[in-house]
Amino acid sequence: MNVEPANTLLAEGEAQKLLKSVLGRCPERAEAIYLEADEALTRFANNHVHQNVRSRRRSVVLRLFLGKRAGVASTSRLDAQALDDLVERARAMAELSPENPDFGDLPPPAAVQRLAGYVDATAECSPDERAEAVRRVIDPVKKAGMVVAGALSTGSNLVAVANTAGVFAYFPSTASNFTCTVMADDSSGWVDVHARDWRQLDTGALGHKAIEKARVSARPVAMPAGKYTVVLEENAVAELVAFLGWTGFGAQSYQEGHSFLNGRLGQKITGERITIVDDAFDARTLGMPFDYEGVPKRRVPLIEGGVAKGLVHDTISAKRDGVASTGHALPPPNPEGPLPYDLVVGTGEHTVDEMIAATENGILVTRFWYNRVVDPRNTVITGMTRDGTFRIENGKVVGGVRNLRYNESVLDVLARAERIGKTALPTVFDYTRNCVVAPAMQVRDFNFTGVTEF
Amino acid sequence: MKDIAARALDTARSRGASYADARINEERMQFVEVKNGRVTAIADTGSMGLGVRVMVDGAWGFCASAEVNAAEADRCAAVAVEIARASRKVRDTPASLSPLAAATASWETPHEKDPFRTPLSQKVDLLLAADKAMRGVAGLKLATSSMQCWEDKKIFASTEGAYITQRILHTGGGIVATAVSDEDIQVRSYPTSFGGQFESGGYEVVERLDLPGHAQKTAEEAVALLTAKPCPAGESTIILDGSQVSLQLHESCGHPSELDRVLGWEANYAGMSFLTPEKRNALAYGSPAVSIVADATAQRGLGTFGFDDEGVPAQRSDLVKDGRFVGYLTSRETAGSLGLASNGTMRAESWSHIPLIRMTNINLLPGKWKLEDLVADTPDGIYMLTNRSWSIDDKRYNFQFGTEMGYEIKNGKRGAMLKNCTYTGITPRFWNACDAVCDESDWEIWGTPNCGKGQPSQTMRTAQGAATARFQKVQVGVGFKRSAS
């Protein structure tokens, strides 16, 4: 028995009616966002399912202006009384807030490029289907004498934005993710794949990849801290590049003076083979076609040929710089300002196998973990390797190594990339849901500063 | 609401659940931020919903909805049972819950001034005053002041007969001064980083912080850091202020003590733990100066409540006693695997999430030292204050932390200011090198409002009580060495 209807997202006409109803209650200019998510996740550990959840969430977020004053309020209730209360709370906030010259401007309506982001099969995926997909991983893991933990998620999301200047934008989408960590006695292997269509997640094949990583990295040896040639797989590169987005590609951080790009726009800041753009329409991302102000997303070159080229903007930061918004506003209240959510790193000419073959003595890194900023001006971050760290000798992977701590400048790493992968894969970050599409890289003199116990 | 919760439980039971609980939460948050003289964010958010968790034939299912009515209670319960039956297909051994006496109770966070009744203008004025005082310091680039409060009205009901209502209030705020040069970015926060200090309580928490009164000094320190000496590299004695010890506790004791991590449930995401079961009552986690408790009954902590989200009463339990590792943070399901009863640490971010084992208040018990005596007793070392960066491996061994500011200690006296202070180590070696903890006069229960865990990911507010402490032979000055060369 399936007790759930399939698509529960608010239809376009209903969403428009709802937002119009909210805006109609507002005294002046206002912007209203409707967010809805219907998400399920099957989680497994120790070779069985131990958590299994589904939730339907929704909220209306209102940003209400009184001249140059603004107030933000939100609610999950959609009845008339709740919407009246929502407007009243936002108005109370605005009335008591001092004027801010940055506030009050709303973007005008603009044509939004179509983006097909909704896959029925993902929205309709049942708990039994997820269980069966998980079993395709667990069975071979058991057979290999190993243990697996992970999660398979499927769900649908809706973002609808309207404002009193006439904007209305509506984007339903689906997303799915399969990730697992296979553990042997003293080693582990990890995979993590995202797709709008969950049927593209070949959980059996992904599980085998993780099993193989755990098998090859068994009996890890401790390699001393120092500088090594590394082959960084796609996820590892994405973990590093994401920090450029969080610490400097947003216009607000630049305007406030604490971006790593301050004083460097137009200058060569990394290797000339490095190109990074923000592009929500790249099919490898899980982007949306407009931002949370309803402004169409633009493709923004950020680094071209190693030269710092641009920043992403929302309406407020764009006005400060006298330019147009690039469509990178986040939901209000948003202390961070605009951020790039769909970074795409340019590809090169090599496969990971070719990079390994071209490494005489080095380390292959599956992923980095718990990465944090150390020196924001110089893009130095620290973190650990995890779930698949291998020694390379004479062009071959010869076994596992204990996990290592690194301290590295992201821009320096990109400048020292000797080889760049010919394909790029997306990494989606759990809390922020932003995406980085990155190729693998072979990097010389990667700075490992410590070793852990496993 | 009681009827709706009961309806969900009845439906779950009638569809085959051997156990079910229903949580109905109404959540509210208010946030105000001022930057360089302007109110840049002012928001009042709200959310309400129902979450139904069921066990069917020893397997779990959960379903949550933003609509709270009888029909949705029925639907959520039915979906949760359907999900649990799917879970059972990929589970060999059934889950079970340790025994619990069902409670009927109400609990509210003790507070003096309801933060949602405090006039907004009062909050804005206070932040603007702190902002103005920071911007009065020459050379400051960015002044940020903010405050935030949360209200969580919770109903918990279970098929075992529990019915618990709680109103939990968390309040706090802080200031951040940012100074910038062509080569450097330095920040100084008060009273600590991550948005400031947050506690269980009302607006009196913010008033007690006296943000305007500390603004000028905070800004002056940020500007001074630009020209301060860099932290030296090598091995050193370090003294960490209470807020930094608090985060050290959070990362290197709180997380590895979570029994779900130990059992592998978080292996794919947050990670596992070096505190494996055979180490309980055996491992010298720290020196005899180190005793750590998990105490949900402590006053003012973000991990203070009446009951956890499984209906287990708040309690205090030992994690590390006189240096020896003795206990875990547990849930009803995990505790049973060690033959224990739950010590009440299950909390969910919201109605739409299942509860997970989360830190309550992880408190390092105060020692006997006065801060001035500790400095005087240190011939050569570094005094580090206020977290700036933090990273630790997935079993919680290898860590690296950075602080906003430091001072040289020479011949028992505080010397020159240091910037870019970092230190690194291996958890049990580090805590075994702790030879002094300051007394209650220096002890504070520090809030951590941004603790992440779980799939789907959840954010939780936790606390760690700590005083200034000293550690011997620690590697310092990592990370920045490279860029300085």
XYZ file of N, CA and C in Angstrom, chain B residues 25-122:
294
model
N 5.697 20.993 17.446
C 6.538 22.121 17.841
C 6.075 23.401 17.158
N 6.113 24.477 17.923
C 5.918 25.812 17.357
C 7.190 26.584 17.640
N 7.878 26.978 16.571
C 9.216 27.554 16.715
C 9.233 28.987 16.203
N 9.948 29.832 16.920
C 10.049 31.236 16.517
C 11.486 31.705 16.724
N 11.942 32.575 15.846
C 13.309 33.107 15.951
C 13.291 34.581 15.570
N 14.022 35.364 16.325
C 14.168 36.777 15.981
C 15.649 37.093 15.851
N 16.000 37.840 14.819
C 17.405 38.149 14.535
C 17.515 39.614 14.138
N 18.459 40.317 14.743
C 18.727 41.705 14.381
C 20.228 41.861 14.192
N 20.617 42.507 13.102
C 22.043 42.726 12.841
C 22.270 44.176 12.413
N 23.330 44.758 12.935
C 23.747 46.112 12.557
C 25.177 46.028 12.030
N 25.399 46.651 10.872
C 26.752 46.703 10.317
C 27.084 48.144 9.962
N 28.197 48.618 10.462
C 28.678 49.966 10.136
C 27.562 51.011 10.158
N 26.781 50.994 11.227
C 25.778 52.038 11.437
C 24.426 51.767 10.815
N 24.288 50.690 10.064
C 23.016 50.401 9.404
C 22.423 49.085 9.911
N 21.091 49.082 10.084
C 20.411 47.824 10.412
C 20.331 47.021 9.114
N 21.121 45.977 9.013
C 21.222 45.221 7.766
C 20.318 43.994 7.733
N 19.875 43.533 8.874
C 18.946 42.403 8.885
C 18.065 42.519 10.119
N 16.792 42.303 9.907
C 15.859 42.318 11.029
C 14.728 41.368 10.645
N 14.591 40.319 11.404
C 13.688 39.251 10.965
C 13.023 38.572 12.150
N 11.818 38.087 11.901
C 11.040 37.350 12.893
C 10.435 36.154 12.157
N 11.016 34.986 12.365
C 10.574 33.820 11.597
C 9.804 32.850 12.487
N 8.899 32.124 11.857
C 8.096 31.177 12.617
C 7.822 29.912 11.825
N 7.663 28.811 12.531
C 7.375 27.543 11.874
C 6.664 26.634 12.869
N 5.734 25.847 12.358
C 5.005 24.931 13.221
C 4.758 23.627 12.469
N 4.813 22.538 13.183
C 4.561 21.277 12.504
C 4.507 20.100 13.451
N 4.259 18.938 12.832
C 4.057 17.689 13.557
C 5.027 16.642 13.018
N 5.673 15.912 13.920
C 6.536 14.807 13.511
C 6.120 13.534 14.237
N 5.944 12.466 13.493
C 5.514 11.190 14.087
C 6.594 10.149 13.834
N 7.102 9.551 14.897
C 8.140 8.521 14.807
C 7.535 7.203 15.272
N 7.715 6.163 14.485
C 7.102 4.874 14.854
C 8.128 3.755 14.771
N 7.903 2.736 15.579
C 8.672 1.501 15.461
C 7.693 0.379 15.122
N 7.987 -0.321 14.030
C 7.158 -1.452 13.599
C 8.068 -2.662 13.468
N 7.786 -3.681 14.230
C 8.576 -4.913 14.153
C 10.081 -4.616 14.274
N 10.427 -3.671 15.149
C 11.828 -3.367 15.414
C 12.511 -2.513 14.367
N 11.727 -1.820 13.527
C 12.319 -0.926 12.523
C 11.647 0.436 12.603
N 12.401 1.486 12.226
C 11.935 2.858 12.420
C 11.347 3.473 11.156
N 10.336 4.325 11.357
C 9.825 5.193 10.311
C 9.462 6.531 10.920
N 9.515 7.581 10.114
C 9.217 8.932 10.608
C 8.601 9.731 9.480
N 7.579 10.509 9.828
C 6.981 11.407 8.840
C 6.570 12.703 9.525
N 6.839 13.825 8.863
C 6.545 15.132 9.451
C 5.794 16.003 8.452
N 5.002 16.919 8.995
C 4.204 17.795 8.134
C 4.056 19.172 8.773
N 4.018 20.195 7.906
C 3.797 21.562 8.383
C 2.325 21.840 8.671
N 1.478 20.912 8.325
C 0.057 21.078 8.652
C -0.245 20.291 9.919
N -0.846 20.955 10.886
C -1.128 20.294 12.160
C -2.644 20.192 12.321
N -3.187 19.057 11.937
C -4.617 18.801 12.109
C -4.816 17.283 12.150
N -6.026 16.880 12.415
C -6.292 15.445 12.608
C -5.987 14.646 11.352
N -6.348 15.191 10.199
C -6.119 14.454 8.948
C -4.619 14.252 8.702
N -3.853 15.299 8.971
C -2.416 15.172 8.771
C -1.797 14.248 9.814
N -2.359 14.247 11.011
C -1.879 13.309 12.033
C -2.061 11.877 11.551
N -3.239 11.616 10.965
C -3.493 10.278 10.404
C -2.514 9.970 9.284
N -2.360 10.941 8.375
C -1.494 10.701 7.222
C -0.045 10.473 7.664
N 0.451 11.320 8.543
C 1.846 11.173 8.988
C 2.060 9.817 9.664
N 1.120 9.434 10.496
C 1.269 8.153 11.186
C 1.267 7.003 10.182
N 0.373 7.085 9.192
C 0.290 6.006 8.193
C 1.564 5.941 7.354
N 2.054 7.092 6.945
C 3.285 7.118 6.135
C 4.463 6.607 6.962
N 4.519 7.031 8.213
C 5.624 6.586 9.074
C 5.619 5.064 9.210
N 4.437 4.487 9.348
C 4.355 3.021 9.453
C 4.792 2.370 8.144
N 4.356 2.938 7.025
C 4.759 2.403 5.722
C 6.284 2.450 5.570
N 6.867 3.550 5.985
C 8.328 3.695 5.903
C 9.013 2.671 6.813
N 8.456 2.493 8.016
C 9.058 1.527 8.948
C 9.028 0.113 8.362
N 7.949 -0.222 7.691
C 7.883 -1.561 7.088
C 8.951 -1.710 6.006
N 9.220 -0.629 5.275
C 10.308 -0.681 4.278
C 11.654 -0.841 4.981
N 11.827 -0.152 6.100
C 13.082 -0.272 6.861
C 13.311 -1.714 7.297
N 12.218 -2.368 7.681
C 12.331 -3.735 8.215
C 12.892 -4.702 7.187
N 12.671 -4.362 5.896
C 13.153 -5.240 4.829
C 14.674 -5.237 4.735
N 15.305 -4.227 5.307
C 16.765 -4.148 5.252
C 17.303 -4.063 6.676
N 16.792 -4.941 7.501
C 17.250 -4.964 8.901
C 17.121 -6.395 9.411
N 18.228 -6.962 9.874
C 18.215 -8.336 10.367
C 17.780 -8.417 11.827
N 18.350 -7.533 12.644
C 18.037 -7.588 14.075
C 17.176 -6.388 14.455
N 16.100 -6.627 15.211
C 15.199 -5.524 15.542
C 15.813 -4.533 16.541
N 15.434 -3.273 16.404
C 15.829 -2.261 17.388
C 14.928 -2.382 18.610
N 15.437 -1.929 19.746
C 14.603 -1.905 20.952
C 14.959 -0.672 21.764
N 14.072 -0.338 22.684
C 14.257 0.854 23.515
C 14.497 0.450 24.961
N 15.431 1.133 25.611
C 15.633 0.876 27.040
C 14.405 1.393 27.805
N 14.117 0.791 28.962
C 12.888 1.155 29.690
C 12.878 2.617 30.127
N 11.665 3.165 30.190
C 11.512 4.562 30.613
C 10.155 4.709 31.283
N 10.135 5.359 32.428
C 8.862 5.673 33.079
C 8.239 6.855 32.353
N 7.017 6.683 31.847
C 6.366 7.750 31.085
C 6.048 8.924 32.004
N 6.358 10.127 31.531
C 6.164 11.317 32.355
C 5.011 12.153 31.820
N 4.312 12.797 32.735
C 3.367 13.854 32.388
C 3.867 15.098 33.098
N 4.301 16.071 32.320
C 4.986 17.198 32.951
C 4.982 18.412 32.040
N 5.271 19.577 32.641
C 5.496 20.820 31.905
C 6.788 21.436 32.406
N 7.493 22.122 31.511
C 8.772 22.734 31.891
C 8.967 23.995 31.061
N 9.532 25.012 31.672
C 9.822 26.248 30.937
C 11.198 26.755 31.325
N 11.935 27.276 30.367
C 13.247 27.863 30.637
C 13.109 29.000 31.644
N 13.841 28.946 32.737
C 13.793 30.084 33.664
C 14.314 31.353 32.970
N 13.587 32.428 33.100
C 14.034 33.679 32.484
C 13.427 34.849 33.233
N 14.071 35.997 33.082
C 13.571 37.212 33.729
C 12.776 38.069 32.752
N 13.280 38.188 31.518
C 12.636 39.083 30.545
C 12.415 38.314 29.254
N 11.146 38.103 28.913
C 10.820 37.376 27.680
C 11.425 38.130 26.485
N 12.336 37.502 25.747
C 13.005 38.239 24.665
C 12.058 38.634 23.536
N 10.932 37.945 23.405
C 9.989 38.299 22.344
C 9.031 39.413 22.775
N 9.090 39.772 24.050
C 8.295 40.904 24.525
C 9.159 42.142 24.729
N 10.454 41.989 24.655
C 11.344 43.146 24.754
C 11.171 43.996 23.510
N 10.932 45.302 23.656
C 10.701 46.134 22.468
C 11.862 46.045 21.477
N 11.500 45.930 20.216
C 12.510 45.832 19.173
C 13.415 47.064 19.159
N 12.824 48.216 19.440
C 13.616 49.456 19.416
C 14.731 49.397 20.456
N 14.456 48.737 21.565
C 15.475 48.599 22.610
C 16.650 47.754 22.100
